[in-house]
XYZ file of C-alpha atoms in Angstrom:
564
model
C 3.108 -7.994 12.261
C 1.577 -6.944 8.571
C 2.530 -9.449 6.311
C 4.459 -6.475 4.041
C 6.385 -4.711 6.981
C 9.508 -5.866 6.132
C 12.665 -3.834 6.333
C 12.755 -3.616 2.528
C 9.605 -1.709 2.858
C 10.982 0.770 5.145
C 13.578 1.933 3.331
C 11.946 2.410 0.257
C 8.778 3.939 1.297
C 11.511 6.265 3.503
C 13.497 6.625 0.293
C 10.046 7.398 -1.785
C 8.992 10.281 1.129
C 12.135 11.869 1.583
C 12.360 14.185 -1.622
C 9.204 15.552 0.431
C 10.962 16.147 3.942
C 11.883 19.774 4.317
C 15.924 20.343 3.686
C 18.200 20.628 6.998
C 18.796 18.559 9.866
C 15.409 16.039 9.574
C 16.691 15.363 6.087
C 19.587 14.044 7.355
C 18.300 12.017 10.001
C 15.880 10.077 7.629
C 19.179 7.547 6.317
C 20.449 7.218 9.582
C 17.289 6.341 11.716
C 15.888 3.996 8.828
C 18.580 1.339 9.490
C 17.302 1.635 13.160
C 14.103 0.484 12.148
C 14.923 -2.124 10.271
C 16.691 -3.675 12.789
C 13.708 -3.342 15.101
C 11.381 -5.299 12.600
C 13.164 -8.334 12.279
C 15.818 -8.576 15.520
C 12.904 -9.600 17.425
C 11.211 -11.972 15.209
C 11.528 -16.113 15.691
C 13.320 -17.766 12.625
C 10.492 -18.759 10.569
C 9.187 -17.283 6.229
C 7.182 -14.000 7.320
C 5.258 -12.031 4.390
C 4.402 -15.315 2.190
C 2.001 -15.238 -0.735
C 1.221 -17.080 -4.003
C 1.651 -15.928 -7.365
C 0.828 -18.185 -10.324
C 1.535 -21.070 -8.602
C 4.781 -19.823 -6.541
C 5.206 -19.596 -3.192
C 6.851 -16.702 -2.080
C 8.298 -15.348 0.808
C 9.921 -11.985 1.270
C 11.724 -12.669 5.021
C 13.488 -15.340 6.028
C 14.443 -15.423 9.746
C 17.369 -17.363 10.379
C 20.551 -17.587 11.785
C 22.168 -16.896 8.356
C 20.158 -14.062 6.979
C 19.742 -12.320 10.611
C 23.707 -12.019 11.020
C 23.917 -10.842 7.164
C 20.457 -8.565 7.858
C 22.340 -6.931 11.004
C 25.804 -6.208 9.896
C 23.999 -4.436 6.414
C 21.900 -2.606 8.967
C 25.027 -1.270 10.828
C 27.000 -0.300 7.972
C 23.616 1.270 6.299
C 23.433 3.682 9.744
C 27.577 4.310 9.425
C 27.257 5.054 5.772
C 24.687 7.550 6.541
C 26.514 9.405 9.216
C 29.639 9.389 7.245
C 26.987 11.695 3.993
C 25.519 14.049 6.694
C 27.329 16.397 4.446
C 25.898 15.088 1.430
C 22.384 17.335 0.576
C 21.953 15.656 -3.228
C 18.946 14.228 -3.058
C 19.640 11.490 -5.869
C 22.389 10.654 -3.540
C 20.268 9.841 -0.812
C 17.602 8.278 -2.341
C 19.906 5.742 -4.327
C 21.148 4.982 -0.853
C 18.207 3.959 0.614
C 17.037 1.740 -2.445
C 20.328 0.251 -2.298
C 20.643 -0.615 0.984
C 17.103 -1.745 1.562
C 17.188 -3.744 -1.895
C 20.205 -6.000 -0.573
C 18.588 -6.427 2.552
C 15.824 -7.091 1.041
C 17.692 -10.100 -0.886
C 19.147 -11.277 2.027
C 15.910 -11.980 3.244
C 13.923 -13.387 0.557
C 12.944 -17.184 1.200
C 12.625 -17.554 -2.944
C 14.551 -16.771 -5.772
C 11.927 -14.707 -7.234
C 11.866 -12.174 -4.399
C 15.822 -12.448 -4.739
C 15.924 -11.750 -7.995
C 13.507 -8.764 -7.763
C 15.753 -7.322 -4.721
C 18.884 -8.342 -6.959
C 18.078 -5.657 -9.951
C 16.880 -3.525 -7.568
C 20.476 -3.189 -5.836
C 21.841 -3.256 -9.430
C 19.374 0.064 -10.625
C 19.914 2.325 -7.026
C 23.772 1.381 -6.854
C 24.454 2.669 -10.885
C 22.966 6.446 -9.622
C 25.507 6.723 -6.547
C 28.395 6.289 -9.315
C 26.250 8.780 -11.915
C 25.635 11.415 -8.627
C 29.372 11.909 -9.713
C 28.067 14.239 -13.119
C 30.910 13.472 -14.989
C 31.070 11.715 -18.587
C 33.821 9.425 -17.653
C 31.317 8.491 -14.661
C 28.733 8.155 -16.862
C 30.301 5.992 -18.746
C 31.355 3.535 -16.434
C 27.929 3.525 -14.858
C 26.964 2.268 -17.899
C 29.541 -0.659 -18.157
C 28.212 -1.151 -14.813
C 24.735 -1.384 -14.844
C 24.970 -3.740 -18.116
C 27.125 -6.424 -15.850
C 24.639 -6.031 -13.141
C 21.616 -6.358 -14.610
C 23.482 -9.064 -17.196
C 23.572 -11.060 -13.651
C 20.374 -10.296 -13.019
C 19.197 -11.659 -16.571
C 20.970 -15.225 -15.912
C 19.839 -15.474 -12.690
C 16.132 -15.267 -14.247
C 16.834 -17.488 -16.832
C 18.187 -20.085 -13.767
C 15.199 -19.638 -11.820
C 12.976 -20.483 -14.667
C 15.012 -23.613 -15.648
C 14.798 -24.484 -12.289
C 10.926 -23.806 -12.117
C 10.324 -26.005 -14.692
C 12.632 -28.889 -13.652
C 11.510 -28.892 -10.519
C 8.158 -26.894 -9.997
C 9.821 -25.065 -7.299
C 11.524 -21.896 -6.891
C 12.703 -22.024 -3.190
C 16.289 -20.637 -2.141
C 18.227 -23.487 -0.828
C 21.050 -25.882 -1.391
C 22.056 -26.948 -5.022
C 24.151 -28.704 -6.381
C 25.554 -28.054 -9.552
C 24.277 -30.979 -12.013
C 22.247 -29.126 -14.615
C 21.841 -25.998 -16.337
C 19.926 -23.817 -14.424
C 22.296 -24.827 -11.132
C 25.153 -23.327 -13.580
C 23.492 -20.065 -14.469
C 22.744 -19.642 -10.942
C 25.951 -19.497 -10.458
C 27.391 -17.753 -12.781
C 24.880 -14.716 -11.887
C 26.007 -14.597 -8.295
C 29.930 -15.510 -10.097
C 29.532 -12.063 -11.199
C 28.271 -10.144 -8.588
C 30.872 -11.898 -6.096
C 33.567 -10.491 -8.875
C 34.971 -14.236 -9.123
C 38.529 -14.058 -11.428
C 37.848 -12.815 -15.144
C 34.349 -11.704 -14.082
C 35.745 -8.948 -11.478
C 36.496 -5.815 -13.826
C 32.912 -4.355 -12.856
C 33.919 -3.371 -9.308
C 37.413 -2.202 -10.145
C 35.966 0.053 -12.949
C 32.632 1.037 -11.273
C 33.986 1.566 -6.889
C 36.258 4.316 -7.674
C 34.308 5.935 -10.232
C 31.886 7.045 -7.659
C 31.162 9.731 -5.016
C 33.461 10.254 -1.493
C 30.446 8.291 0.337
C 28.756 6.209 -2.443
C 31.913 4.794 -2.864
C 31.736 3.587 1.114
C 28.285 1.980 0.210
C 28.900 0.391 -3.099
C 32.132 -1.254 -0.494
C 29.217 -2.942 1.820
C 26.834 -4.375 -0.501
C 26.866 -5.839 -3.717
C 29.769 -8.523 -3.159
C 28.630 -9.187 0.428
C 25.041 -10.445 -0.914
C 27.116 -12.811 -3.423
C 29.277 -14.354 -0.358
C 25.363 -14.403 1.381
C 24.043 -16.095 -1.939
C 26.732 -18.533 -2.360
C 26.567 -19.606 1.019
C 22.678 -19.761 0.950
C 23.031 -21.776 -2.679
C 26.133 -23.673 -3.244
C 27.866 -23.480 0.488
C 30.000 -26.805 -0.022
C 30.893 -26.818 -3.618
C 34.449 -27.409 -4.008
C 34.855 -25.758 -7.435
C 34.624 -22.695 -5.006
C 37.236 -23.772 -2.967
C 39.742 -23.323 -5.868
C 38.432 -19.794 -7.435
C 38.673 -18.436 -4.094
C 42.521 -19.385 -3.641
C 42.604 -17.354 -7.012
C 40.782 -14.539 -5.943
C 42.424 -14.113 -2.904
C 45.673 -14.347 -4.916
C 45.870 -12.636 -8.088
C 44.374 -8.934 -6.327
C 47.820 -8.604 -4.388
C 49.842 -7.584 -7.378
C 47.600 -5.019 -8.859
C 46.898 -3.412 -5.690
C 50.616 -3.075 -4.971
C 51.297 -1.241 -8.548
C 47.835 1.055 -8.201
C 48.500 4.909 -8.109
C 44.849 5.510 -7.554
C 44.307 4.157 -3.142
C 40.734 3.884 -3.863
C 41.667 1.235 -6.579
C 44.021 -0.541 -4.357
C 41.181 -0.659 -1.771
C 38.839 -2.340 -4.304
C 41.376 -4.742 -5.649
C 41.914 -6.152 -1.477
C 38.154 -5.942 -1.268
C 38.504 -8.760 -4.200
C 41.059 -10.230 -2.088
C 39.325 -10.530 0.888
C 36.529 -11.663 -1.070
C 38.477 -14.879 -1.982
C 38.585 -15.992 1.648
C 34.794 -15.762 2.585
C 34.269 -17.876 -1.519
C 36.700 -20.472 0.120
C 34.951 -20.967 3.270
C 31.951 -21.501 1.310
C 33.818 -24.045 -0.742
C 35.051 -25.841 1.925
C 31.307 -26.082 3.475
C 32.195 -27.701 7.212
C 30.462 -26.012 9.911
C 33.922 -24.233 10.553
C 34.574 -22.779 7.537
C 30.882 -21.765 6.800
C 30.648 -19.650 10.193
C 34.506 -18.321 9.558
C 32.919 -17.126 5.698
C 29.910 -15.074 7.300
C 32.696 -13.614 10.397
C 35.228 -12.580 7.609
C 31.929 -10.831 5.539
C 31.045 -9.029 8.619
C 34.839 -8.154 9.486
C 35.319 -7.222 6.178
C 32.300 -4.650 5.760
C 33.288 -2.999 8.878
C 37.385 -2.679 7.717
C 37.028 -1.874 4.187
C 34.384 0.576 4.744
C 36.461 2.238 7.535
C 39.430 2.163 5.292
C 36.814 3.868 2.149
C 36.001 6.313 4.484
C 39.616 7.195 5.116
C 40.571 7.530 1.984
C 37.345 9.183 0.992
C 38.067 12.150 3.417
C 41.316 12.269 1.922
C 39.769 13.040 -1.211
C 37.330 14.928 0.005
C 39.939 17.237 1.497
C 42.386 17.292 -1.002
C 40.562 16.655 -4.097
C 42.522 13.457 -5.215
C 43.235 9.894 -3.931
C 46.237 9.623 -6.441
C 49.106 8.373 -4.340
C 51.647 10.556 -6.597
C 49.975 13.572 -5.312
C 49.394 12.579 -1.917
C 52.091 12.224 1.168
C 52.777 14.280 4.496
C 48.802 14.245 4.692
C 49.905 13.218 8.987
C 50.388 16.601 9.640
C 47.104 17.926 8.955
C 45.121 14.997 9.208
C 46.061 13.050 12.492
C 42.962 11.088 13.142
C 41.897 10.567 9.675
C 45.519 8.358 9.391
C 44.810 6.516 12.470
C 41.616 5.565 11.352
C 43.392 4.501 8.591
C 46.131 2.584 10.330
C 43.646 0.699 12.700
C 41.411 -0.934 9.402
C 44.740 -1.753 7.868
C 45.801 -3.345 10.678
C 42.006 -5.142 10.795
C 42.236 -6.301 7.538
C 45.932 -7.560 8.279
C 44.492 -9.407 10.818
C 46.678 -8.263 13.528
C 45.924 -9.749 17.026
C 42.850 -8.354 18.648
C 41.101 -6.547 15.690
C 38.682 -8.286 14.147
C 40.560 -9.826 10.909
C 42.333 -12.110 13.046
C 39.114 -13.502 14.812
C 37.678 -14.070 11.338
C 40.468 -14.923 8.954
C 41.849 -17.875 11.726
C 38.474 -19.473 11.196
C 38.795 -20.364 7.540
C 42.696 -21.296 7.905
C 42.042 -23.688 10.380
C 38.883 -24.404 8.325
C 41.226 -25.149 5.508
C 44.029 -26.958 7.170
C 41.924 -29.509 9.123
C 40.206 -30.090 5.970
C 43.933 -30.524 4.478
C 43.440 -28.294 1.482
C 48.031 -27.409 1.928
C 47.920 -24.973 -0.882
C 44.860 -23.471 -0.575
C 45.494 -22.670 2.905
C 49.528 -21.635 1.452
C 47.538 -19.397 -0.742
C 45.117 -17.558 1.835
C 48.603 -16.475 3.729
C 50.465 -15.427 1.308
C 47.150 -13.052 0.417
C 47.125 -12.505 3.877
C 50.825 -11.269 4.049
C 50.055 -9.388 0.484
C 47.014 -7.273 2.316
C 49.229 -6.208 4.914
C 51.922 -4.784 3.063
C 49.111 -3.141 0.144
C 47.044 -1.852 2.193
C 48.687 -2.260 6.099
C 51.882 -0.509 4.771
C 51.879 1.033 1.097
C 48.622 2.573 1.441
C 49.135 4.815 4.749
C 52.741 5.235 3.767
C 51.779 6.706 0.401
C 49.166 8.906 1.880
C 50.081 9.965 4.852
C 54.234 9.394 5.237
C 56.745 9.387 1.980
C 57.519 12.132 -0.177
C 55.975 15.001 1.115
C 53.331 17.072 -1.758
C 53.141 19.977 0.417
C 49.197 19.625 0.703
C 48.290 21.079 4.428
C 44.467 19.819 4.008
C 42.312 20.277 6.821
C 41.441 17.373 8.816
C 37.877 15.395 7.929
C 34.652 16.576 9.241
C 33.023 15.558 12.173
C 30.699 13.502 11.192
C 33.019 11.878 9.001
C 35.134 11.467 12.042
C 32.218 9.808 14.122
C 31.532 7.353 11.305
C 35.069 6.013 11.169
C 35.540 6.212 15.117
C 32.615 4.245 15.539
C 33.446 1.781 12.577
C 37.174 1.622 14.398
C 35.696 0.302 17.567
C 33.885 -1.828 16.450
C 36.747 -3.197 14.909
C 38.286 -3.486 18.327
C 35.507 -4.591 19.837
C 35.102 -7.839 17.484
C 38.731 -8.144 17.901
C 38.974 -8.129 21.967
C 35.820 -9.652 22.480
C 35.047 -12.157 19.772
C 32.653 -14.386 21.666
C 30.267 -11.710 20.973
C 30.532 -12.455 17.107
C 31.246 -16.291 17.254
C 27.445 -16.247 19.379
C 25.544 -14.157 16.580
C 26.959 -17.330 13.789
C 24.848 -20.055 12.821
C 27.056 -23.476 13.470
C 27.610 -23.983 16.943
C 31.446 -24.649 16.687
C 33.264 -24.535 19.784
C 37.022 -22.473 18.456
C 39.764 -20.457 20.317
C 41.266 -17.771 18.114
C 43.853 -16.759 20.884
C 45.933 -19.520 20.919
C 49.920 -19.258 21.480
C 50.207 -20.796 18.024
C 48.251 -18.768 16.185
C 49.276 -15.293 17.822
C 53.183 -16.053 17.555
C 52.556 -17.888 14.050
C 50.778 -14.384 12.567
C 53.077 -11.612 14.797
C 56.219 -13.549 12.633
C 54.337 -13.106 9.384
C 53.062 -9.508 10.516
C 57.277 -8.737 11.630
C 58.477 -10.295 8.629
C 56.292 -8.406 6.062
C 56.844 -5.225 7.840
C 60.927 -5.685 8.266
C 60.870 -6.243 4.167
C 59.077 -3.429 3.674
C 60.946 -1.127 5.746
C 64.137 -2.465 4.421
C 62.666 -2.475 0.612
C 61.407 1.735 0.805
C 65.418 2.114 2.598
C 67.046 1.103 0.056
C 65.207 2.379 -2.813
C 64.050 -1.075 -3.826
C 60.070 -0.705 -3.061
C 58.152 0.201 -6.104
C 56.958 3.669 -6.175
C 53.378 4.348 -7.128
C 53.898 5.815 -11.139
C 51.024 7.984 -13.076
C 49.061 6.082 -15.933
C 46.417 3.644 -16.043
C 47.047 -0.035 -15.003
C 45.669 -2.169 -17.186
C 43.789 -5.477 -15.602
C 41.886 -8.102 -17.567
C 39.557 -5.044 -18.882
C 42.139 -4.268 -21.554
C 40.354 -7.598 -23.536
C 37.269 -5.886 -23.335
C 38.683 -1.745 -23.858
C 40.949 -2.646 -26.848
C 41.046 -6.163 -28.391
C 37.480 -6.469 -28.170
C 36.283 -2.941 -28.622
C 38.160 -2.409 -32.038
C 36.806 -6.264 -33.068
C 32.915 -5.162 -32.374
C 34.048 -1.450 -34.040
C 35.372 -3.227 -37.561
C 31.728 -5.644 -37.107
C 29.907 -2.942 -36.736
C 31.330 -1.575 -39.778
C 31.559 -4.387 -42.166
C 27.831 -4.563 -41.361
C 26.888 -1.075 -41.792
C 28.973 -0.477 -45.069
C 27.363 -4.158 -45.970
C 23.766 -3.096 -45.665
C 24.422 -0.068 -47.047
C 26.038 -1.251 -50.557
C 22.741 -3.828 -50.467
C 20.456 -0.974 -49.582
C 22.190 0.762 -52.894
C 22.274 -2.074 -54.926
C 18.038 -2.683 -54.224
C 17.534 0.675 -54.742
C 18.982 0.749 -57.774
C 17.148 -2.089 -58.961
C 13.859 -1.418 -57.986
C 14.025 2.223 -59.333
C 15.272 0.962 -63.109
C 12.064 -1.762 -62.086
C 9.429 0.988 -61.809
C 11.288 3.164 -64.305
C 10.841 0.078 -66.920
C 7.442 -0.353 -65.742
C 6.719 3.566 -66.387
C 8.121 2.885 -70.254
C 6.006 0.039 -70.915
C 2.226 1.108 -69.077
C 2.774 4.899 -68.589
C 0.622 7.333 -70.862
C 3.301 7.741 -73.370
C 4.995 4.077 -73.131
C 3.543 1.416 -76.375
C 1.170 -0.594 -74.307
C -0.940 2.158 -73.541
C -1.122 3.570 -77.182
C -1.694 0.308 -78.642
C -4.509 -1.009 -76.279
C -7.287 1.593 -76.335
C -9.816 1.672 -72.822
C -12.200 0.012 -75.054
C -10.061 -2.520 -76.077
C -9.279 -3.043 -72.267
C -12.847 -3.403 -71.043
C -13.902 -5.868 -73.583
C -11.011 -7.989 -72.573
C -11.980 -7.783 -68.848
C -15.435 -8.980 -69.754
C -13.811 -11.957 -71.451
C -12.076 -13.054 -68.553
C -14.779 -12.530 -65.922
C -17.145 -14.373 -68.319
C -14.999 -17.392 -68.390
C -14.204 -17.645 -64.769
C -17.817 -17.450 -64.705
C -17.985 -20.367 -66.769
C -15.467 -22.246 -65.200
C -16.872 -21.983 -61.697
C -19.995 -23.243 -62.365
C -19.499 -26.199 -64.276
């Protein structure tokens, strides 16, 4: 194999060709056979550091074959080919292009055997993503893509800074285990903290997901956060400080997503849920919990892109994902709800769909470990998921209050991207051997125990009987217009009008000293202009004459003085 066919390479010399294909139907196929080949390039391939060179010194690698980045390489690959069937309809060639870069840029990451080639891969998904939210060509998108691309590339600034710490504390810059005992460990960290949307440091993808287009929305779902989970577990898999901010993360999401009007916010806030379970499984570090964090990361690309897609053709039909101005959408759109129901059902973790086979790895994980409220935590978030996004979601859209919107139902293609994304769903779920084979710790577990089914069908009954008894009697919260305001308010208001009153205490500072030099040096020169100009005393009263004879004085005694 060339040392540089990689399937980064792929997709961005496909993404640097295609402005050049003709328009029409071999346009279109460019996204969705590009995944194929990527697959093709490194499926076959025995784990070993493929493409390896050295640069001043550094050793680098751009693919890593194991059984950690192939399962993360493969499940980008499938959602890459899904996303791309889902935009057939999309002919913007920005659109497209940012696609490709994206997608082969985080593949590209999860591959690298260095954190040089990481962090080159790591702007790179930072630059393509921003355009899929700007594609939008509104200001208010504009905007946010620029809050956006500051936080990303601010990660991708500290995690340059750690890798050059690192360098020079240990002459090495290889991707592996650290702990996290000195500085550069801790800006590691905190740069994949940020892309993995830990607590405090998660505004970005609420802001930024639904900001963008129907489908670039569905991408910027698979990516970004999934190459965190990938990087923590690559970096810091066993650190229990993990353990702790995933609890949080899996927590704190629930009660935003079940106030959000906006369903393509609610979707993001239980993609920061979910999130939380695949950062405790890292914390927790035993073989279990480490293969149940890369199972939930696939599950969860395959559900919460199915349920973007849903919600997407909603939008894309009706022109808003508002839940006020959404509901009796069933009529019309049949298949696009069922789709719907089946990945809130997967991420609910109902029995045989593939949230159950994933999230049942990192409970156990956490309850043979004995972690009690951590493992309290991840089912109550589980419970909270169901009735957000299981429930509320497909009741606000598709059941409730009727808006009289007769939409028609989601194109094809759209339809064959979230029918193929729903069986695999299935599939995972019914057969989840096929899964448990593909992860690296060879862990022998039974998902379908008695236990476990009866022990999640209560928690599943019980959440659904309060719901239905809560929207009965009135008592359910109904979604309300307005903005809901999440940690970013610190940043929007309190901190906004603090840099706004800097910025002009500064200004009006430098310019009263700007006035008060100018001042000064013009009555300077103006003095100067008195004393020396043609009409001012010094120049009447010392004639040229006078002046050259005085010069000659002076020369002659430096002349003097030097040479004695």
């Amino acid at each position: 194999m060339p040392e540089l066919l990689t399937p980064a390479t792929v997709y961005v010399l496909a993404a640097v060709l295609l402005p050049f294909v003709p328009r029409g139907v071999l346009r279109q196929l460019v996204p969705v056979l590009v995944p194929l080949a990527g697959i093709a390039i490194f499926w076959p391939l025995q784990p070993g550091t493929y493409g390896t060179f050295n640069v001043m010194g550094m050793h680098i690698g751009l693919m890593r074959i194991d059984d950690l980045s192939r399962i993360f390489g493969l499940i980008f690959s499938v959602a890459a080919f899904l996303s791309a069937i889902y935009a057939w309809h999309v002919r913007d060639t920005i659109q497209q292009v940012a696609g490709l870069l994206y997608a082969g840029s985080a593949i590209g990451a999860v591959f690298a055997a260095d954190l040089v080639a990481l962090f080159v891969f790591w702007e790179g998904t930072a630059i393509a993503s921003v355009f899929l939210i700007w594609a939008r060509r509104t200001e208010g998108a504009f905007a946010t893509g620029m809050r956006y691309l500051i936080i990303q590339v601010g990660s991708g600034v500290i995690l340059m800074a750690g890798v050059v710490l690192l360098y020079f504390d240990t002459g090495s810059v290889a991707f592996s285990r650290m702990q996290l005992d000195s500085l550069a460990a801790w800006a590691i960290f905190i740069a994949f903290g940020i892309k993995c949307a830990f607590p405090l440091l998660h505004n970005w993808m609420h802001d930024a997901y639904p900001a963008a287009t129907v489908s670039g929305t569905v991408i910027l779902s698979v990516f970004t956060t999934k190459l965190a989970v990938y990087a923590l577990l690559r970096g810091f898999a066993g650190t229990e400080l993990l353990i702790y901010i995933g609890a949080t993360m899996a927590l704190f999401p629930v009660f935003f997503a079940l106030a959000e009007n906006d369903l393509r916010r609610v979707l993001t806030y239980s993609l920061n849920s979910q999130l939380g379970f695949m950062v405790v499984g890292a914390g927790i570090g035993t073989p279990l919990a480490i293969n149940g964090s890369i199972a939930h990361a696939v599950c969860s690309v395959l559900y919460q892109a199915l349920l973007f897609m849903g919600i997407g053709a909603v939008l894309h039909r009706t022109g808003t994902a508002r839940a006020t101005a959404l509901g009796g959408l069933y009529r019309t759109m049949p298949l696009t709800m069922i789709f719907c129901l089946v990945g809130g059902a997967s991420i609910a973790a109902f029995p045989f769909l593939s949230g159950f086979v994933s999230k049942s790895l990192i409970l156990s994980a956490s309850g043979y470990e004995k972690h009690l409220y951590v493992w309290l935590a991840l089912l109550l978030a589980s419970a909270g998921a169901f009735l957000h996004t299981g429930l509320r979601l497909p009741w606000l859209a598709f059941f409730g209050s009727d808006s009289g919107k007769r939409p028609k139902e989601a194109p094809v293609h759209m339809h064959l991207a979230m029918g193929l994304t729903a069986l695999l769903c299935i599939g995972i779920g019914v057969f989840p051997a096929v899964l448990y084979g593909l992860l690296p710790n060879d862990v022998a577990y039974e998902p379908y125990t008695v236990s476990h089914i009866l022990s999640q069908l209560q928690l599943l009954a019980f959440v659904a009987l309060a719901f239905a008894l809560s929207v009965k009697l009135g008592f359910f919260p109904q979604a309300a217009r307005g903005l809901l305001l999440d940690t970013d308010w610190i940043y929007r208001r309190p901190l906004s009008a603090i840099l706004g009153g800097m910025r002009y205490l500064v200004s009006g500072s430098w310019r009263f000293a700007a006035r008060v030099t100018t001042g000064r040096v013009d009555r300077f020169i103006a003095g100067v202009y008195r004393a020396h100009g043609p009409q001012g005393p010094l120049a009447r009263t010392w004639p040229t004459g006078s002046m050259v004879l005085w010069i000659a004085v002076l020369l002659g005694m430096t002349l003097v003085l030097t040479y004695i």
